[in-house]
Amino acid sequence: MLELFDINQNLPLWLLIIANIVSILMLAKGGDYLTQGASDIAFRLKINPIVIGLTIVSVATSMPELFTCLSASLKGSDDIALGNILGSNLGNMGLIMGVTAIMMPVVIPRRLIMWELPFLLGVTIVFFLLCAGGALERHEGILLLITMAAYLIVIIRYEKDDHSSDSEEPVSKSTVLDSQRSSLPKCVILIAIGGVLLFIGSDLLIDSSVATAKKFNVSEIIIGLTVVAIGTSLPELATCMVAVMRKESELIAGNIVGSNLFNTLFVSGAVSMYSGQLSVDHGLLLFEFPAMILLTGILWLFFITERTVTRVEGVLLVISYFAMISLAFFDRQGYL
């Protein structure tokens, strides 16, 4: 990846803060453009909203993670790359799903409970086992990519069956008219602009984040789990907020689950395949990985109970997220 910026820890703090903010805004806007373009194309093609959330939207909103992790790995910052993946998954399930449920209880389609959540939990455990050796090797990354491809093929192949099976369930209706959707040429332009913003923003975010971590003597893993993860997860948050206003419940749940699947399978797989190896800090295996598995299980439990994530459960998810991130920070900084 091209070196676009020359940012180091010797720069003034105010300049590093501005660089971080600008990069996050670029990623958020780039992800927003990409998501809008991709989702509007999908809606015009009359694809099932659940499938859109699980595939088109989740892939588009996870592009910041992909660009950022590739940039981090190629610059030798594997801790930021892996911290970003784990932090984004934790943030999607705890922070974003929690905040969304507090705003509007999220009704969960039966297929997510029966298929996607168990699959996500299994994939998360396999991901942990693959990383347990201290690194995610290229051939293991290829295996993850093949699994992601197979999953997408199955989703698309059985889209019509899924739609007919969900027709008996309460389905939230979109309040967005076809006339309010972007035209196909505009969608293509939005996707192109989004891609450019993601490329530039990811490069700037990694350079400014590494410089900030060195300046304050903070672990790169913590930077990846917090600043980078939250920054790259803004498109998921924005998409869920828009879905709340449009009352598109399937899009919310599908986006969260699909984004985590995409981060775990495609982002980690692509990074390890492209760079040859993704190094895994031993400390992540002791806390962050188990925390991600635990939170996935908790989310599945909330999905099963009355097939709705209630406001109370949303509060519990947010509390769980901040508790896990706080424990990780204090442990990494030697306070525990």
CSV table of C-alpha atoms in Angstrom, one decimal:
chain,number,residue,atom,x,y,z
A,1,MET,CA,0.0,0.0,0.0
A,2,LEU,CA,1.3,3.5,-0.9
A,3,GLU,CA,2.7,5.6,1.9
A,4,LEU,CA,0.5,8.7,1.7
A,5,PHE,CA,1.4,10.5,4.9
A,6,ASP,CA,4.5,11.1,7.0
A,7,ILE,CA,3.2,11.2,10.6
A,8,ASN,CA,5.3,10.4,13.6
A,9,GLN,CA,5.2,10.8,17.4
A,10,ASN,CA,7.3,14.0,17.2
A,11,LEU,CA,4.4,16.0,15.7
A,12,PRO,CA,2.4,18.2,18.1
A,13,LEU,CA,-0.4,16.5,20.0
A,14,TRP,CA,-3.1,18.8,18.5
A,15,LEU,CA,-2.0,17.9,15.0
A,16,LEU,CA,-2.2,14.1,15.9
A,17,ILE,CA,-5.7,14.6,17.3
A,18,ILE,CA,-6.8,16.4,14.2
A,19,ALA,CA,-5.3,13.7,12.0
A,20,ASN,CA,-7.2,11.0,14.0
A,21,ILE,CA,-10.5,12.9,13.7
A,22,VAL,CA,-10.1,13.7,10.0
A,23,SER,CA,-9.2,10.0,9.2
A,24,ILE,CA,-12.2,8.7,11.2
A,25,LEU,CA,-14.5,11.2,9.5
A,26,MET,CA,-13.2,10.1,6.1
A,27,LEU,CA,-13.8,6.4,7.0
A,28,ALA,CA,-17.3,7.2,8.3
A,29,LYS,CA,-18.2,9.2,5.1
A,30,GLY,CA,-16.6,6.7,2.8
A,31,GLY,CA,-18.4,3.8,4.5
A,32,ASP,CA,-21.6,5.8,4.4
A,33,TYR,CA,-21.3,6.4,0.6
A,34,LEU,CA,-20.4,2.8,0.0
A,35,THR,CA,-23.3,1.5,2.1
A,36,GLN,CA,-25.8,3.9,0.5
A,37,GLY,CA,-24.8,3.0,-3.0
A,38,ALA,CA,-24.7,-0.7,-2.4
A,39,SER,CA,-27.9,-0.9,-0.4
A,40,ASP,CA,-29.9,1.2,-2.8
A,41,ILE,CA,-28.8,-1.0,-5.7
A,42,ALA,CA,-29.8,-4.1,-3.7
A,43,PHE,CA,-33.3,-2.6,-2.9
A,44,ARG,CA,-33.8,-1.6,-6.6
A,45,LEU,CA,-33.0,-5.3,-7.4
A,46,LYS,CA,-35.7,-6.2,-4.9
A,47,ILE,CA,-33.5,-8.4,-2.7
A,48,ASN,CA,-34.8,-9.6,0.6
A,49,PRO,CA,-34.0,-6.9,3.4
A,50,ILE,CA,-32.6,-9.7,5.7
A,51,VAL,CA,-30.2,-10.8,2.9
A,52,ILE,CA,-29.3,-7.2,2.2
A,53,GLY,CA,-28.3,-6.7,5.8
A,54,LEU,CA,-26.4,-10.0,5.9
A,55,THR,CA,-24.5,-9.5,2.7
A,56,ILE,CA,-24.5,-6.1,0.8
A,57,VAL,CA,-24.8,-3.8,3.8
A,58,SER,CA,-22.5,-5.8,6.1
A,59,VAL,CA,-19.8,-6.1,3.4
A,60,ALA,CA,-20.0,-2.4,2.6
A,61,THR,CA,-20.0,-1.2,6.2
A,62,SER,CA,-17.0,-3.5,7.0
A,63,MET,CA,-14.8,-2.0,4.2
A,64,PRO,CA,-13.2,0.5,6.7
A,65,GLU,CA,-12.0,-2.5,8.8
A,66,LEU,CA,-10.6,-4.2,5.7
A,67,PHE,CA,-8.7,-1.2,4.4
A,68,THR,CA,-7.5,-0.3,7.8
A,69,CYS,CA,-6.3,-3.8,8.7
A,70,LEU,CA,-4.5,-4.2,5.4
A,71,SER,CA,-2.8,-0.9,5.9
A,72,ALA,CA,-1.8,-1.8,9.5
A,73,SER,CA,-0.5,-5.2,8.7
A,74,LEU,CA,1.6,-4.0,5.7
A,75,LYS,CA,3.1,-1.4,8.0
A,76,GLY,CA,4.0,-4.0,10.6
A,77,SER,CA,1.3,-3.1,13.1
A,78,ASP,CA,-0.4,-6.5,13.4
A,79,ASP,CA,-1.5,-5.6,16.9
A,80,ILE,CA,-3.6,-2.7,15.6
A,81,ALA,CA,-5.0,-4.9,12.8
A,82,LEU,CA,-6.1,-7.8,15.0
A,83,GLY,CA,-7.2,-5.3,17.7
A,84,ASN,CA,-9.4,-3.6,15.1
A,85,ILE,CA,-11.1,-6.9,14.2
A,86,LEU,CA,-11.8,-7.9,17.8
A,87,GLY,CA,-12.7,-4.4,18.8
A,88,SER,CA,-15.1,-3.9,15.9
A,89,ASN,CA,-16.8,-7.2,16.6
A,90,LEU,CA,-17.2,-6.4,20.3
A,91,GLY,CA,-18.4,-2.9,19.4
A,92,ASN,CA,-20.9,-4.2,16.9
A,93,MET,CA,-22.5,-6.6,19.4
A,94,GLY,CA,-22.2,-4.6,22.6
A,95,LEU,CA,-22.2,-0.9,21.7
A,96,ILE,CA,-24.0,-0.6,18.4
A,97,MET,CA,-26.6,-3.4,19.0
A,98,GLY,CA,-27.1,-2.1,22.5
A,99,VAL,CA,-27.6,1.5,21.6
A,100,THR,CA,-29.9,0.5,18.7
A,101,ALA,CA,-32.0,-1.7,21.0
A,102,ILE,CA,-32.3,1.1,23.5
A,103,MET,CA,-33.7,3.4,20.8
A,104,MET,CA,-36.0,0.7,19.4
A,105,PRO,CA,-36.4,-2.9,20.4
A,106,VAL,CA,-35.0,-5.0,17.6
A,107,VAL,CA,-37.2,-7.8,16.3
A,108,ILE,CA,-35.1,-10.8,15.3
A,109,PRO,CA,-36.0,-12.9,12.2
A,110,ARG,CA,-36.1,-16.7,12.9
A,111,ARG,CA,-33.4,-17.5,10.4
A,112,LEU,CA,-30.8,-15.4,12.3
A,113,ILE,CA,-31.5,-17.5,15.4
A,114,MET,CA,-31.5,-20.8,13.6
A,115,TRP,CA,-28.6,-20.3,11.2
A,116,GLU,CA,-26.5,-17.1,11.3
A,117,LEU,CA,-25.9,-16.7,15.0
A,118,PRO,CA,-24.9,-20.4,15.6
A,119,PHE,CA,-22.7,-20.0,12.5
A,120,LEU,CA,-21.2,-16.8,13.8
A,121,LEU,CA,-20.5,-18.5,17.2
A,122,GLY,CA,-18.9,-21.5,15.5
A,123,VAL,CA,-16.8,-19.3,13.2
A,124,THR,CA,-15.6,-17.2,16.2
A,125,ILE,CA,-14.5,-20.3,18.1
A,126,VAL,CA,-12.7,-21.6,15.0
A,127,PHE,CA,-11.0,-18.2,14.5
A,128,PHE,CA,-9.8,-18.4,18.1
A,129,LEU,CA,-8.4,-21.9,17.6
A,130,LEU,CA,-6.6,-20.9,14.4
A,131,CYS,CA,-5.0,-17.9,16.2
A,132,ALA,CA,-4.1,-20.0,19.3
A,133,GLY,CA,-0.8,-20.9,17.7
A,134,GLY,CA,0.4,-17.3,17.9
A,135,ALA,CA,-0.3,-16.4,14.2
A,136,LEU,CA,-2.9,-16.7,11.5
A,137,GLU,CA,-1.0,-18.2,8.6
A,138,ARG,CA,-1.7,-17.6,4.9
A,139,HIS,CA,-3.2,-21.1,4.3
A,140,GLU,CA,-5.5,-20.5,7.3
A,141,GLY,CA,-6.5,-17.1,5.9
A,142,ILE,CA,-7.4,-18.8,2.6
A,143,LEU,CA,-9.5,-21.3,4.5
A,144,LEU,CA,-11.4,-18.4,6.1
A,145,LEU,CA,-11.9,-16.8,2.7
A,146,ILE,CA,-13.3,-20.0,1.2
A,147,THR,CA,-15.7,-20.3,4.2
A,148,MET,CA,-16.9,-16.7,3.6
A,149,ALA,CA,-17.4,-17.4,-0.2
A,150,ALA,CA,-19.4,-20.6,0.6
A,151,TYR,CA,-21.5,-18.7,3.0
A,152,LEU,CA,-22.4,-16.0,0.5
A,153,ILE,CA,-23.2,-18.5,-2.2
A,154,VAL,CA,-25.6,-20.3,0.2
A,155,ILE,CA,-27.2,-17.1,1.2
A,156,ILE,CA,-27.8,-15.9,-2.3
A,157,ARG,CA,-28.7,-19.4,-3.6
A,158,TYR,CA,-31.5,-19.8,-1.0
A,159,GLU,CA,-32.6,-16.2,-0.9
A,160,LYS,CA,-36.0,-17.0,-2.4
A,161,ASP,CA,-36.7,-19.8,0.0
A,162,ASP,CA,-35.6,-17.6,3.0
A,163,HIS,CA,-38.0,-14.9,1.8
A,164,SER,CA,-40.9,-17.2,1.5
A,165,SER,CA,-40.2,-18.8,4.9
A,166,ASP,CA,-40.0,-15.3,6.6
A,167,SER,CA,-43.2,-14.2,5.0
A,168,GLU,CA,-45.2,-15.8,7.9
A,169,GLU,CA,-43.3,-13.7,10.4
A,170,PRO,CA,-43.9,-10.1,11.4
A,171,VAL,CA,-41.8,-8.1,9.0
A,172,SER,CA,-40.8,-4.5,9.4
A,173,LYS,CA,-41.7,-2.4,6.4
A,174,SER,CA,-39.3,0.2,4.9
A,175,THR,CA,-40.6,3.7,5.0
A,176,VAL,CA,-38.3,4.7,2.1
A,177,LEU,CA,-40.0,5.0,-1.3
A,178,ASP,CA,-38.3,3.8,-4.5
A,179,SER,CA,-38.2,7.4,-5.7
A,180,GLN,CA,-36.1,8.3,-2.7
A,181,ARG,CA,-33.5,5.7,-3.6
A,182,SER,CA,-30.4,6.8,-5.6
A,183,SER,CA,-30.3,6.1,-9.3
A,184,LEU,CA,-28.0,3.3,-10.5
A,185,PRO,CA,-25.4,5.8,-12.0
A,186,LYS,CA,-25.4,7.8,-8.7
A,187,CYS,CA,-24.9,4.5,-6.8
A,188,VAL,CA,-21.8,3.7,-8.8
A,189,ILE,CA,-20.5,7.2,-8.2
A,190,LEU,CA,-21.1,6.9,-4.5
A,191,ILE,CA,-19.4,3.6,-4.3
A,192,ALA,CA,-16.3,5.0,-6.2
A,193,ILE,CA,-16.1,8.0,-3.9
A,194,GLY,CA,-16.5,5.9,-0.9
A,195,GLY,CA,-13.7,3.6,-2.0
A,196,VAL,CA,-11.3,6.5,-2.4
A,197,LEU,CA,-12.2,8.0,1.0
A,198,LEU,CA,-11.7,4.6,2.6
A,199,PHE,CA,-8.2,4.2,1.0
A,200,ILE,CA,-7.0,7.6,2.1
A,201,GLY,CA,-8.7,7.5,5.5
A,202,SER,CA,-7.4,4.1,6.5
A,203,ASP,CA,-3.8,5.1,5.7
A,204,LEU,CA,-4.1,8.3,7.7
A,205,LEU,CA,-5.8,6.6,10.6
A,206,ILE,CA,-3.1,3.9,11.0
A,207,ASP,CA,-0.2,6.4,10.8
A,208,SER,CA,-1.9,8.9,13.3
A,209,SER,CA,-3.0,6.1,15.7
A,210,VAL,CA,0.5,4.5,15.8
A,211,ALA,CA,2.1,7.9,16.4
A,212,THR,CA,-0.4,8.7,19.2
A,213,ALA,CA,0.1,5.3,20.9
A,214,LYS,CA,3.9,5.9,20.9
A,215,LYS,CA,3.5,9.4,22.2
A,216,PHE,CA,1.4,8.3,25.2
A,217,ASN,CA,3.1,4.9,25.6
A,218,VAL,CA,-0.2,3.1,25.1
A,219,SER,CA,-0.3,-0.4,23.7
A,220,GLU,CA,-1.1,-0.6,20.0
A,221,ILE,CA,-3.6,-3.3,20.8
A,222,ILE,CA,-5.6,-0.8,23.0
A,223,ILE,CA,-5.5,1.7,20.2
A,224,GLY,CA,-6.8,-1.0,17.8
A,225,LEU,CA,-9.5,-2.1,20.2
A,226,THR,CA,-10.8,1.4,20.9
A,227,VAL,CA,-9.9,4.4,18.6
A,228,VAL,CA,-9.4,2.4,15.4
A,229,ALA,CA,-12.3,-0.1,16.1
A,230,ILE,CA,-14.8,2.6,16.9
A,231,GLY,CA,-13.6,4.7,14.0
A,232,THR,CA,-14.0,1.9,11.5
A,233,SER,CA,-17.4,0.8,13.0
A,234,LEU,CA,-19.0,4.2,12.5
A,235,PRO,CA,-20.6,3.0,9.2
A,236,GLU,CA,-22.3,0.2,11.0
A,237,LEU,CA,-23.6,2.6,13.6
A,238,ALA,CA,-24.8,5.1,11.0
A,239,THR,CA,-26.6,2.3,9.1
A,240,CYS,CA,-28.3,1.1,12.2
A,241,MET,CA,-29.4,4.6,13.1
A,242,VAL,CA,-30.9,5.1,9.7
A,243,ALA,CA,-32.6,1.7,9.9
A,244,VAL,CA,-34.1,2.7,13.2
A,245,MET,CA,-35.6,5.8,11.6
A,246,ARG,CA,-36.9,3.7,8.7
A,247,LYS,CA,-38.1,1.0,11.1
A,248,GLU,CA,-36.1,-1.7,9.2
A,249,SER,CA,-35.5,-4.2,12.0
A,250,GLU,CA,-34.2,-7.0,9.8
A,251,LEU,CA,-31.5,-4.7,8.4
A,252,ILE,CA,-30.3,-3.9,11.9
A,253,ALA,CA,-29.9,-7.4,13.1
A,254,GLY,CA,-28.6,-8.6,9.7
A,255,ASN,CA,-26.0,-5.8,9.5
A,256,ILE,CA,-24.6,-6.6,13.0
A,257,VAL,CA,-24.4,-10.4,12.4
A,258,GLY,CA,-23.2,-10.0,8.8
A,259,SER,CA,-20.5,-7.4,9.7
A,260,ASN,CA,-19.0,-9.7,12.4
A,261,LEU,CA,-19.0,-12.6,10.0
A,262,PHE,CA,-17.3,-10.5,7.4
A,263,ASN,CA,-14.7,-9.1,9.8
A,264,THR,CA,-13.9,-12.6,11.1
A,265,LEU,CA,-13.8,-14.5,7.9
A,266,PHE,CA,-13.0,-12.0,5.1
A,267,VAL,CA,-11.0,-9.2,6.8
A,268,SER,CA,-8.8,-11.5,8.8
A,269,GLY,CA,-8.5,-14.0,5.9
A,270,ALA,CA,-7.6,-11.3,3.4
A,271,VAL,CA,-5.0,-9.7,5.7
A,272,SER,CA,-3.3,-12.9,6.6
A,273,MET,CA,-3.3,-14.1,2.9
A,274,TYR,CA,-2.0,-10.8,1.5
A,275,SER,CA,0.7,-10.2,4.2
A,276,GLY,CA,1.6,-13.9,4.6
A,277,GLN,CA,1.0,-14.0,8.3
A,278,LEU,CA,-1.0,-12.1,10.9
A,279,SER,CA,0.8,-12.2,14.3
A,280,VAL,CA,-1.3,-12.8,17.4
A,281,ASP,CA,-0.4,-11.3,20.8
A,282,HIS,CA,-0.7,-14.0,23.5
A,283,GLY,CA,-2.6,-11.6,25.7
A,284,LEU,CA,-5.5,-11.5,23.2
A,285,LEU,CA,-5.9,-15.2,23.6
A,286,LEU,CA,-6.4,-14.9,27.3
A,287,PHE,CA,-9.0,-12.1,27.4
A,288,GLU,CA,-10.2,-10.4,24.2
A,289,PHE,CA,-10.9,-13.6,22.3
A,290,PRO,CA,-12.8,-15.3,25.2
A,291,ALA,CA,-14.7,-11.9,25.6
A,292,MET,CA,-15.7,-12.0,22.0
A,293,ILE,CA,-17.0,-15.6,22.2
A,294,LEU,CA,-18.8,-14.8,25.5
A,295,LEU,CA,-20.5,-11.7,24.0
A,296,THR,CA,-21.6,-13.6,20.9
A,297,GLY,CA,-23.2,-16.2,23.1
A,298,ILE,CA,-25.0,-13.5,25.2
A,299,LEU,CA,-26.3,-11.9,22.0
A,300,TRP,CA,-27.6,-15.3,20.8
A,301,LEU,CA,-29.3,-15.7,24.2
A,302,PHE,CA,-31.0,-12.3,23.8
A,303,PHE,CA,-32.0,-13.2,20.2
A,304,ILE,CA,-33.7,-16.4,21.4
A,305,THR,CA,-35.7,-14.8,24.3
A,306,GLU,CA,-38.9,-13.6,22.7
A,307,ARG,CA,-37.0,-13.1,19.4
A,308,THR,CA,-36.5,-9.5,20.4
A,309,VAL,CA,-33.5,-7.5,21.8
A,310,THR,CA,-35.3,-5.3,24.4
A,311,ARG,CA,-34.3,-2.0,25.8
A,312,VAL,CA,-33.2,-3.6,29.0
A,313,GLU,CA,-31.0,-6.1,27.1
A,314,GLY,CA,-29.7,-3.2,25.1
A,315,VAL,CA,-28.5,-1.5,28.3
A,316,LEU,CA,-26.9,-4.8,29.4
A,317,LEU,CA,-25.0,-5.1,26.1
A,318,VAL,CA,-23.7,-1.5,26.4
A,319,ILE,CA,-22.5,-2.1,30.0
A,320,SER,CA,-20.9,-5.4,29.0
A,321,TYR,CA,-19.0,-3.7,26.2
A,322,PHE,CA,-17.6,-0.9,28.3
A,323,ALA,CA,-16.7,-3.4,31.1
A,324,MET,CA,-14.8,-5.6,28.7
A,325,ILE,CA,-12.9,-2.7,27.1
A,326,SER,CA,-12.1,-1.1,30.5
A,327,LEU,CA,-10.7,-4.4,31.8
A,328,ALA,CA,-8.6,-4.8,28.6
A,329,PHE,CA,-7.3,-1.3,29.0
A,330,PHE,CA,-6.4,-1.6,32.7
A,331,ASP,CA,-4.8,-5.0,32.1
A,332,ARG,CA,-2.7,-3.8,29.2
A,333,GLN,CA,-1.5,-0.7,31.1
A,334,GLY,CA,-0.5,-2.8,34.0
A,335,TYR,CA,-3.2,-1.6,36.5
A,336,LEU,CA,-4.5,-5.1,37.2
